[in-house]
Structures are given as structure tokens and as C-alpha cells.
């Protein structure tokens, strides 16, 4: 007997929640929760209801984006290294719902004029988002091409007035084994920490990212706020940031702490410096160009110095031995 | 006569009764004669499932990596399954299971060989000088290759003719499977990133149980 699905026809398009409204559903819930709390407790909340993750707003296009084939969104958001959500490539997407990003705040600390704890909204408010398509090169010898949405990190850092002692910037991921269940296992030293030299942090290519593929970042990609440094191996681009510190000494970085002979502080993409696990001369581009079984025979490509951004960034390292400072 | 030092299970395979129960009991024929082909197909399923998923699932981002992991992990699993045969046979008096050991051991070799072929053809793209460089430079790959090469003499002497021909030498040769299993797990452990050792450690624990069992048998017998 055929099953009649007549109800399917009766959903009018006007009833479907627009994606931007859907993505702001927590705002409504939070507002509803506060309203409920206010009525039952008979008092007004101390802080106004707000969206923890503000919408992207108008996103301008960066003219220098690469025109290479972009990795399909589906693949870029289901093949992830985010050990806080599990060590298999598919785990971060499976466990993504655990990472609640509302509310979110970022602590600014160290050698600067305006340290303090800021809400995500305060962090993001003055910046408008720009879409930039960058190559992302993982140290595991695969690469993707991803349209990020965000703004130059330097614009953010300047607002907090770094002092003359600020030689490096350290970043820290959220530490919460409930929301990031991978932190229940001592795979790495938690929280994940990363760092940049001040000139690297201020470089116009270095991005604070809040979105990808025209939407807010999905949790498995480091929502609500992550770093993207396109000329360095992917693990430098730390996810789900809760703390940014201006420091005088070169800060600890997680993978360097875990295996100092394998992962250096700089970790610039460099085909001439072989990693103990993976030769870095070539890379497998994951861009969905070849599908199904033919993807097995897709040719690898040569890895470019500084991931193809040498013209822009080589000058940062003119007096540095890149073999010793890998 | 049988060689006295050939294991009981091997003796059973060589014995006159091996494969002859069917003739004595026609009802056993229908079930027992199916065991081997069914297990043969079951052992192929991980590979078939892996290839099917790559062919049909657009979510597979890095299929070469998937196949490499699949063949490597199943090579090790079949090694450990093969090592379970004698303990199971002796503990539960499952004589019939000994008949499967050769096939299971050959499957371990099959998956390991496939693992190497995929690495050379798809990962190294048949650039043999690069592959050899990698084998020398990356110690976990060196160990993997040694383990596979050490499996080769075991695979080629797993037939009945070689068992007869080797006589007393067959058993010590095939005991090499234990150090080989250790090498395979070292190969697995060595490529773990950070301290994500749960999976190889579980395989190592399982192997240790089997080794303790084997050691007790040797001491006792």
C-alpha cells in the first residue's frame, strides 16, 4: 500500500525559517530564558540579552583571493583536525553539538594598554567581515582551498594598545572538557595554545576568522573565533579562542610541547624541510575535483614555499635560518 | 607418519580425517563445507566496504588515506585473529577452527601487502626513489617494511607441501609471527600523533594476553 505524504506539500515556503534567523535561534532562546527568569524572579537581568555570536553582516570580497577550485563545504566541515572534539578526522563534526558557543568571551592579557575580559560582541563589533579565499596546508601533507570570513588580526590587536614589550602574541583555546570532550583525554596538553611573533600577527594576511562559505563558522571548524595564518601549517591556526596575550618571550605552542623535534614554533609551510612523519615536498589537494574511485588516482601537487604566499611573507624571515627554525 | 613437532592443529590438517568428515557424515557435509567459503568472503568484506564507501560517498575527503588505514588496521587484526586460533581450539576443543588458520594468516599477509601496494602506487605515486627514501628516512615505515618482509616466508610456507618439506623447522619458523606482530604494533604506535595511543595500545594489550597464554603453554608443556 502506498504511503501518502500529503503533508509535505502543505509546508509553505513562508513557513521555513530563513537560515540567518535559524542561526540566531539561541538569541531568541536566551532572550526568552531571561524574560522567563525576570518574571519568575521578579527582577530585571543585570546584563542585556544579546547574541553570543553576531551574524556575519555584509561581507565584502577580498580582491586577491585565489581562484583555485574551492574545497566543497561538505568536505571542509567533515574532515577536521580539532583534537578537542576527537582525534579521528570525522569526530569533530560528530561531536560538534557539544561545543556551546553562547555565551562567549575573550580575555585580553599581558603587555597592552587595555587588558580585560571582553564579550565576543565587543571583540567583533568594530570590524566588518571580508571574504578571503586562502589555501590551507596541513602538516599531514593535504591541503584545502577555503573561503573564510573575517578581518585582519592586526586591526583587532591594535585596539588593545600593545606596549613596546609585546614581542609575541599567544592564543588559547577554550578549556572545558564538557564542551570539548576530547580534553577528557591527555592526548595533548590542554588547553591548546599557539603563538605568533608580533610582526607575523600584524601581517595583513593573518586573519581573525568568524565564518566560512558565507556562514558563521561551524563548531568543528573552530567557532566562534579562530585564527587563520595561510603560510603556516594548519595547526598554527588555533580554533575557538578564549584568550589572547601580549608577551615578551616566545610563548609555548601545543604541538611543540608535544613533540619539539617535529613541530617548531614557526611551522612555516616549507617543502624543503622534511617532517619526521610526512615528506613535505608534495601535498594532496582535497578539492572534490575528482570524485569516487578516480579520487584514488588524483595526482599530488608540489608544495609551494610559504604555501604560495612567499611574495607577501618571505621578508619576515630574511634573517632567519628556516631549517633550524622550522 | 606425522612429524612429532608439528602442532596438533597442523597435524590435524595433515591427518587423514582432515576434510573427510563430510564423507562419513553427509549432514556435516552441508554445514562444514560451507565454513571455509563463508569465512573467505567475510574476510574480504572490510575491503569491499571500504572501496564501496569511496565509490559512493561524496563525504570521503581523503580516500587514499582511508584505504591505507583500512588495509593496515585489518592486516594487524587478521594477524591477531590468526594468533587466536590455537588458544580457541585448545580452550573450547574447536578442532574445526584449525582449518581456518592458514586462510586467516594469508589474509593478514594479503591486507599487509595491499597496504604496501597502496602506499607505493597511490601515496608515493610510483616514484620508487622517493618511496625508498621514505622507507629509509621514516623509521616507522622501515619497521613496517621489515614486518611485511618477515611475513613473506611464512606466507609461502603455509601450504601443505611446505609443511611436510620443512618438518621440524616449520614450527619455529611460524613462531616468527609473534615478533612480527610486535613489529606491526610498533609501526602503528610510532605514527600516532601526540598521545593518541588508545587504539594501538588496545591491540598491544590483546597481543600481550596471547603471548602470556603461549608462554604458559610452553612452560607447562
XYZ file of C-alpha atoms in Angstrom:
547
model
C 0.000 0.000 0.000
C 1.485 3.395 -0.877
C 2.127 5.744 1.994
C 0.647 9.147 1.328
C 2.865 12.042 2.251
C 0.334 14.744 1.629
C 1.627 16.924 4.444
C 4.870 17.504 2.582
C 3.038 19.660 0.081
C 1.462 21.825 2.732
C 4.622 23.420 4.093
C 4.615 26.856 2.526
C 7.973 28.451 1.800
C 6.948 31.325 4.059
C 6.928 28.898 6.973
C 10.563 27.900 6.516
C 12.853 29.745 8.890
C 15.475 31.762 6.991
C 18.984 30.500 7.718
C 20.196 33.716 9.361
C 17.242 33.670 11.736
C 17.771 29.961 12.363
C 21.400 30.577 13.216
C 20.351 33.229 15.703
C 17.929 30.858 17.433
C 19.997 30.902 20.619
C 19.455 34.632 20.798
C 15.709 34.088 20.949
C 16.105 31.273 23.428
C 18.421 33.326 25.601
C 16.051 36.276 25.432
C 13.122 34.006 26.254
C 15.065 32.458 29.109
C 15.961 35.856 30.514
C 12.386 37.086 30.151
C 11.159 33.984 31.959
C 13.816 34.368 34.635
C 12.918 38.034 35.065
C 9.218 37.290 35.505
C 9.688 34.422 37.912
C 12.358 36.070 39.997
C 10.590 39.387 39.743
C 13.693 41.326 38.737
C 15.488 42.541 35.661
C 18.678 40.862 34.416
C 21.932 42.630 35.124
C 23.184 42.488 31.544
C 21.090 42.935 28.418
C 20.123 39.905 26.330
C 22.498 39.576 23.413
C 23.592 37.264 20.641
C 26.779 35.467 21.659
C 27.823 35.036 18.041
C 26.836 38.065 16.000
C 25.779 37.416 12.391
C 28.351 37.945 9.654
C 26.602 41.010 8.287
C 27.670 42.389 4.915
C 30.777 40.549 3.722
C 32.997 42.301 1.203
C 35.159 40.333 -1.239
C 38.921 40.491 -0.950
C 40.279 41.118 -4.450
C 43.372 38.946 -4.000
C 41.564 35.684 -3.273
C 42.929 32.610 -5.016
C 40.804 31.426 -7.920
C 41.735 27.755 -7.417
C 38.903 25.256 -7.081
C 37.436 25.539 -3.613
C 37.128 22.509 -1.374
C 33.442 21.550 -1.157
C 31.984 22.890 2.071
C 30.807 19.401 2.978
C 34.375 18.083 2.946
C 35.950 21.092 4.648
C 33.494 20.686 7.531
C 33.664 16.893 7.888
C 37.415 16.251 7.619
C 38.898 18.167 10.532
C 41.788 18.140 12.937
C 40.302 19.515 16.150
C 41.506 17.075 18.812
C 39.326 18.743 21.459
C 36.357 17.201 19.629
C 38.046 13.839 18.912
C 41.172 12.638 17.147
C 39.603 10.996 14.088
C 39.003 13.305 11.144
C 35.245 12.703 11.355
C 34.977 13.143 15.138
C 34.845 16.962 15.303
C 31.700 17.063 13.181
C 30.088 14.223 15.165
C 30.814 15.922 18.495
C 30.256 19.490 17.270
C 26.995 19.944 19.185
C 28.882 19.597 22.472
C 30.659 22.912 21.896
C 28.175 25.519 23.080
C 29.494 28.920 22.000
C 26.929 31.016 23.827
C 27.940 32.956 25.802
C 31.499 33.545 24.668
C 34.096 35.955 25.914
C 37.727 36.601 25.130
C 40.301 37.651 27.690
C 42.930 40.110 26.521
C 46.007 39.981 28.729
C 49.652 40.888 29.071
C 51.653 43.751 27.639
C 48.885 46.064 26.452
C 47.031 49.196 27.452
C 43.545 47.698 27.584
C 43.614 44.251 29.138
C 40.336 42.729 30.297
C 37.581 40.283 29.595
C 35.508 41.207 26.569
C 32.307 39.686 25.243
C 32.567 38.268 21.742
C 30.276 41.048 20.607
C 32.669 43.686 21.953
C 35.577 41.931 20.273
C 33.855 41.821 16.887
C 31.773 45.000 16.841
C 34.154 47.479 15.177
C 35.206 45.050 12.433
C 33.406 44.352 9.200
C 33.938 40.982 7.609
C 35.723 40.275 4.382
C 35.700 37.024 2.431
C 39.169 35.756 1.583
C 39.843 32.506 -0.232
C 43.071 31.039 1.139
C 44.942 27.796 0.650
C 45.130 25.773 3.870
C 48.091 23.397 4.074
C 48.019 20.745 6.816
C 51.302 19.335 8.134
C 49.841 15.917 7.248
C 50.514 16.747 3.576
C 46.974 17.528 2.456
C 45.533 20.901 1.554
C 42.224 22.627 1.002
C 41.033 25.922 -0.502
C 38.585 27.654 1.810
C 36.640 30.932 1.672
C 36.996 32.419 5.157
C 35.113 35.406 6.523
C 36.849 37.674 8.985
C 39.223 40.618 9.309
C 42.951 41.223 9.764
C 44.151 40.161 13.218
C 46.312 43.292 13.355
C 43.209 45.528 13.308
C 41.963 43.740 16.419
C 45.290 43.725 18.244
C 45.892 47.465 17.737
C 42.669 48.252 19.609
C 44.186 46.898 22.816
C 47.277 49.076 22.503
C 50.164 46.620 22.775
C 53.184 48.075 24.586
C 56.802 48.020 23.451
C 57.303 44.815 25.437
C 54.773 42.952 23.342
C 57.076 40.856 21.149
C 54.765 37.875 20.673
C 51.065 37.067 20.823
C 49.812 33.896 22.499
C 46.387 32.394 21.841
C 44.467 29.925 23.946
C 41.525 27.652 23.109
C 38.596 27.173 25.474
C 39.351 24.695 28.290
C 36.143 22.834 29.115
C 36.086 19.019 28.966
C 32.281 19.108 28.932
C 32.002 21.245 25.838
C 35.238 19.919 24.322
C 35.078 16.244 25.321
C 38.421 15.414 23.668
C 40.009 17.283 26.587
C 38.995 14.367 28.823
C 41.967 12.502 27.307
C 45.556 13.708 27.791
C 46.327 13.495 24.068
C 47.852 16.975 24.115
C 48.437 19.373 26.978
C 45.165 21.279 27.395
C 44.225 23.985 26.742
C 45.632 24.171 23.229
C 47.980 27.132 22.911
C 49.511 28.777 19.862
C 51.588 31.830 19.217
C 52.915 34.240 16.627
C 55.724 36.731 16.542
C 54.321 40.266 16.690
C 55.200 41.026 13.054
C 53.527 37.783 11.935
C 50.446 38.643 13.958
C 50.303 42.143 12.446
C 50.842 40.877 8.888
C 47.865 41.799 6.691
C 47.364 38.160 5.601
C 46.852 36.982 9.186
C 43.147 36.746 9.840
C 40.716 36.548 12.726
C 38.003 34.364 11.293
C 34.345 34.115 12.275
C 32.882 32.441 9.188
C 33.453 30.235 6.163
C 31.477 29.570 2.992
C 29.410 32.679 3.659
C 28.140 31.448 7.038
C 29.245 31.588 10.628
C 31.934 29.039 11.471
C 30.569 25.599 12.283
C 31.796 24.355 15.659
C 34.080 21.712 14.162
C 35.939 24.468 12.316
C 36.667 26.440 15.472
C 33.594 28.537 16.227
C 33.078 31.226 17.188
C 36.506 32.793 16.692
C 39.649 31.309 15.170
C 42.945 32.289 13.681
C 43.952 31.682 10.054
C 47.604 32.064 9.081
C 47.717 30.856 5.472
C 51.502 30.483 5.084
C 51.863 28.223 8.127
C 50.800 24.617 8.699
C 47.160 24.370 9.709
C 47.757 23.578 13.375
C 49.052 27.138 13.886
C 45.566 28.432 13.057
C 44.140 27.877 16.536
C 40.401 27.372 16.991
C 37.741 28.532 19.467
C 39.910 31.233 21.025
C 39.162 32.489 24.570
C 42.386 34.281 25.398
C 44.877 36.487 23.585
C 48.008 37.573 25.470
C 50.733 40.007 24.501
C 54.015 38.569 25.791
C 57.692 39.397 25.733
C 59.112 35.844 25.397
C 58.363 33.311 22.679
C 55.270 31.533 24.005
C 54.680 27.782 24.310
C 52.769 26.160 21.485
C 50.885 22.884 21.934
C 52.415 20.717 19.219
C 55.888 21.989 20.028
C 55.354 20.942 23.655
C 54.121 17.546 22.478
C 56.951 16.784 20.034
C 59.589 19.555 19.892
C 61.670 17.816 17.229
C 58.673 17.542 14.911
C 56.842 20.828 15.294
C 58.703 24.085 15.615
C 57.400 27.449 16.771
C 57.401 28.874 13.252
C 55.971 25.912 11.310
C 56.022 27.814 8.060
C 54.977 25.686 5.084
C 58.309 24.633 3.644
C 58.694 21.864 1.044
C 62.441 21.705 1.708
C 62.240 20.782 5.371
C 61.007 17.204 5.744
C 58.915 16.355 8.751
C 59.804 13.106 10.596
C 56.399 11.663 9.638
C 55.499 13.218 6.322
C 57.615 14.412 3.458
C 56.516 17.990 2.867
C 57.586 18.194 -0.780
C 54.104 17.364 -2.098
C 50.542 17.640 -0.976
C 47.205 16.080 -1.750
C 44.713 18.788 -2.653
C 41.286 17.936 -1.298
C 39.029 19.931 -3.579
C 36.497 17.371 -4.792
C 37.759 17.761 -8.383
C 37.956 14.000 -8.856
C 35.138 12.020 -7.365
C 34.588 8.437 -6.272
C 37.238 5.875 -7.112
C 39.038 8.193 -9.522
C 39.976 10.331 -6.488
C 42.296 7.470 -5.531
C 44.431 8.271 -8.562
C 44.337 12.066 -8.328
C 47.844 13.426 -8.673
C 49.512 15.190 -5.781
C 50.913 18.644 -6.348
C 54.184 20.251 -5.355
C 54.014 22.187 -2.121
C 54.983 25.832 -2.533
C 57.296 27.747 -0.216
C 55.187 29.560 2.395
C 52.177 27.804 0.844
C 52.400 30.112 -2.173
C 52.462 33.323 -0.098
C 56.244 33.823 -0.356
C 55.940 37.208 -2.114
C 53.955 38.544 0.815
C 55.715 36.959 3.778
C 59.252 35.858 2.858
C 60.516 39.249 4.049
C 59.504 38.409 7.612
C 62.158 35.717 7.709
C 65.013 37.228 5.693
C 67.471 36.843 8.559
C 66.192 33.527 9.912
C 67.607 30.062 9.130
C 64.381 28.296 8.176
C 65.926 24.829 8.505
C 66.930 25.423 12.116
C 63.767 27.415 12.857
C 61.303 25.007 11.278
C 53.627 -40.593 9.929
C 53.200 -37.046 11.190
C 56.123 -35.001 12.313
C 56.032 -35.075 16.127
C 56.912 -31.421 16.490
C 54.259 -30.104 14.137
C 51.490 -28.506 16.247
C 48.426 -30.562 16.992
C 46.268 -28.355 14.844
C 48.640 -28.663 11.904
C 48.754 -32.411 12.428
C 45.011 -32.361 12.255
C 45.122 -30.567 8.937
C 47.589 -33.102 7.631
C 45.727 -36.061 9.066
C 43.641 -38.455 7.084
C 40.495 -37.192 8.774
C 41.067 -33.624 7.516
C 38.386 -32.824 5.020
C 36.968 -36.317 5.230
C 34.250 -35.899 7.836
C 31.933 -34.999 5.025
C 32.242 -38.445 3.540
C 31.491 -40.096 6.856
C 28.510 -37.930 7.711
C 26.515 -36.382 4.891
C 24.724 -33.941 7.220
C 28.008 -32.462 8.442
C 28.959 -32.053 4.828
C 26.451 -29.319 4.179
C 27.473 -27.159 7.144
C 31.186 -27.770 7.439
C 31.923 -27.495 3.761
C 30.381 -24.025 3.873
C 32.619 -22.765 6.685
C 35.652 -22.013 4.568
C 33.935 -20.180 1.686
C 31.822 -18.180 4.129
C 34.851 -17.124 6.172
C 36.716 -16.382 2.943
C 34.033 -13.906 1.905
C 33.690 -12.437 5.399
C 37.405 -11.652 5.409
C 37.032 -9.687 2.175
C 34.145 -7.595 3.480
C 36.224 -4.820 5.144
C 37.968 -4.156 1.833
C 34.756 -4.310 -0.196
C 33.002 -1.993 2.276
C 35.915 0.480 2.121
C 36.003 0.582 -1.676
C 32.198 0.819 -1.858
C 32.173 3.778 0.505
C 34.845 5.601 -1.502
C 32.968 4.936 -4.753
C 29.603 6.125 -3.477
C 30.125 8.571 -0.590
C 30.928 12.150 -1.513
C 31.896 12.833 2.102
C 35.105 10.830 1.801
C 37.627 13.649 1.717
C 40.883 11.687 1.574
C 40.191 8.234 0.101
C 43.857 7.205 -0.216
C 44.341 7.797 3.490
C 41.148 5.835 4.189
C 42.358 2.822 2.205
C 45.814 2.983 3.766
C 44.363 2.975 7.257
C 41.832 0.285 6.418
C 44.348 -2.171 4.956
C 46.902 -1.512 7.704
C 44.428 -1.969 10.518
C 42.886 -5.111 9.036
C 46.318 -6.594 8.370
C 47.055 -6.283 12.084
C 43.585 -7.506 13.074
C 43.963 -10.633 10.946
C 47.381 -11.266 12.474
C 45.833 -11.204 15.930
C 42.817 -13.258 14.814
C 45.212 -15.867 13.389
C 47.034 -15.987 16.712
C 43.706 -16.648 18.472
C 43.089 -19.859 16.544
C 45.211 -22.223 18.648
C 44.037 -20.822 22.016
C 40.384 -21.099 20.878
C 40.939 -24.577 19.523
C 42.508 -25.847 22.722
C 40.284 -23.976 25.163
C 36.940 -24.806 23.571
C 38.010 -28.000 21.793
C 37.049 -26.432 18.469
C 39.068 -28.726 16.248
C 37.456 -27.378 13.090
C 38.814 -23.880 13.650
C 42.353 -25.040 12.855
C 41.263 -25.422 9.254
C 40.757 -21.669 9.064
C 44.139 -20.659 10.404
C 46.031 -20.788 7.144
C 43.418 -18.687 5.397
C 43.311 -16.141 8.223
C 47.101 -15.891 8.250
C 47.170 -15.439 4.492
C 44.555 -12.700 4.821
C 46.840 -10.900 7.279
C 49.547 -11.046 4.619
C 47.098 -10.042 1.890
C 45.968 -6.897 3.709
C 49.561 -6.017 4.672
C 50.730 -6.438 1.077
C 47.811 -4.352 -0.163
C 48.783 -1.727 2.423
C 52.283 -1.533 0.894
C 50.992 -1.533 -2.682
C 48.557 1.304 -1.946
C 51.344 3.238 -0.254
C 53.738 2.802 -3.191
C 51.220 3.285 -6.008
C 48.758 5.836 -4.608
C 50.661 7.601 -1.839
C 54.151 7.670 -3.396
C 52.657 7.722 -6.922
C 55.073 5.003 -8.071
C 58.060 7.276 -7.510
C 60.285 4.439 -6.342
C 63.289 6.553 -5.384
C 61.049 8.744 -3.230
C 59.480 5.620 -1.714
C 62.873 4.112 -0.865
C 63.959 7.433 0.607
C 60.884 7.455 2.796
C 61.448 3.841 3.859
C 64.983 4.689 4.975
C 64.218 8.094 6.461
C 60.981 7.399 8.344
C 61.690 4.722 10.918
C 58.067 3.678 11.356
C 57.979 2.844 7.650
C 61.289 0.918 7.932
C 59.722 -1.218 10.654
C 56.562 -1.744 8.632
C 58.582 -2.977 5.658
C 60.648 -5.314 7.848
C 57.444 -6.777 9.299
C 55.989 -7.357 5.847
C 59.199 -8.922 4.503
C 59.311 -11.198 7.545
C 55.767 -12.339 6.775
C 56.725 -13.392 3.269
C 58.483 -16.707 4.174
C 55.559 -17.561 6.426
C 53.054 -16.937 3.666
C 54.932 -19.052 1.125
C 55.418 -21.953 3.546
C 51.800 -22.107 4.633
C 50.880 -24.788 2.100
C 50.737 -28.476 2.907
C 53.720 -29.340 0.744
C 55.958 -26.845 2.595
C 54.716 -28.051 5.985
C 55.759 -31.608 5.093
C 59.002 -30.496 3.492
C 60.105 -28.289 6.398
C 59.201 -30.826 9.063
C 60.800 -29.793 12.350
C 61.741 -26.394 11.032
C 58.171 -25.377 10.255
C 57.084 -24.613 13.800
C 59.984 -22.324 14.851
C 59.682 -20.534 11.506
C 55.995 -19.852 12.036
C 56.535 -18.761 15.641
C 58.089 -15.707 13.970
C 54.521 -14.463 13.812
C 54.836 -13.233 17.415
C 57.806 -10.892 16.881
C 56.218 -9.839 13.589
C 53.029 -8.865 15.428
C 55.145 -6.829 17.865
C 56.816 -5.032 14.934
C 53.463 -4.279 13.343
C 52.180 -2.725 16.567
C 55.387 -0.679 16.915
C 54.783 0.512 13.310
C 51.260 1.523 14.374
C 52.301 3.142 17.678
C 55.157 5.096 16.128
C 52.954 7.093 13.798
C 50.493 8.135 16.475
C 50.291 11.912 16.768
C 50.514 13.433 20.215
C 49.471 10.808 22.789
C 46.547 9.350 20.880
C 47.682 5.791 21.637
C 44.392 4.180 22.661
C 43.895 2.084 19.523
C 47.431 0.672 19.119
C 47.625 0.188 22.889
C 44.466 -1.941 22.794
C 45.977 -4.110 20.062
C 49.189 -4.379 22.066
C 47.251 -5.434 25.178
C 45.468 -8.110 23.184
C 48.781 -9.391 21.805
C 50.258 -9.483 25.316
C 47.395 -11.692 26.500
C 48.071 -14.068 23.616
C 51.817 -14.027 24.326
C 51.241 -14.829 28.010
C 48.954 -17.679 27.011
C 51.578 -19.009 24.617
C 54.373 -18.671 27.186
C 52.345 -20.555 29.818
C 51.717 -23.357 27.329
C 55.418 -23.634 26.569
C 56.293 -23.667 30.277
C 53.551 -26.170 31.055
C 54.165 -28.431 28.141
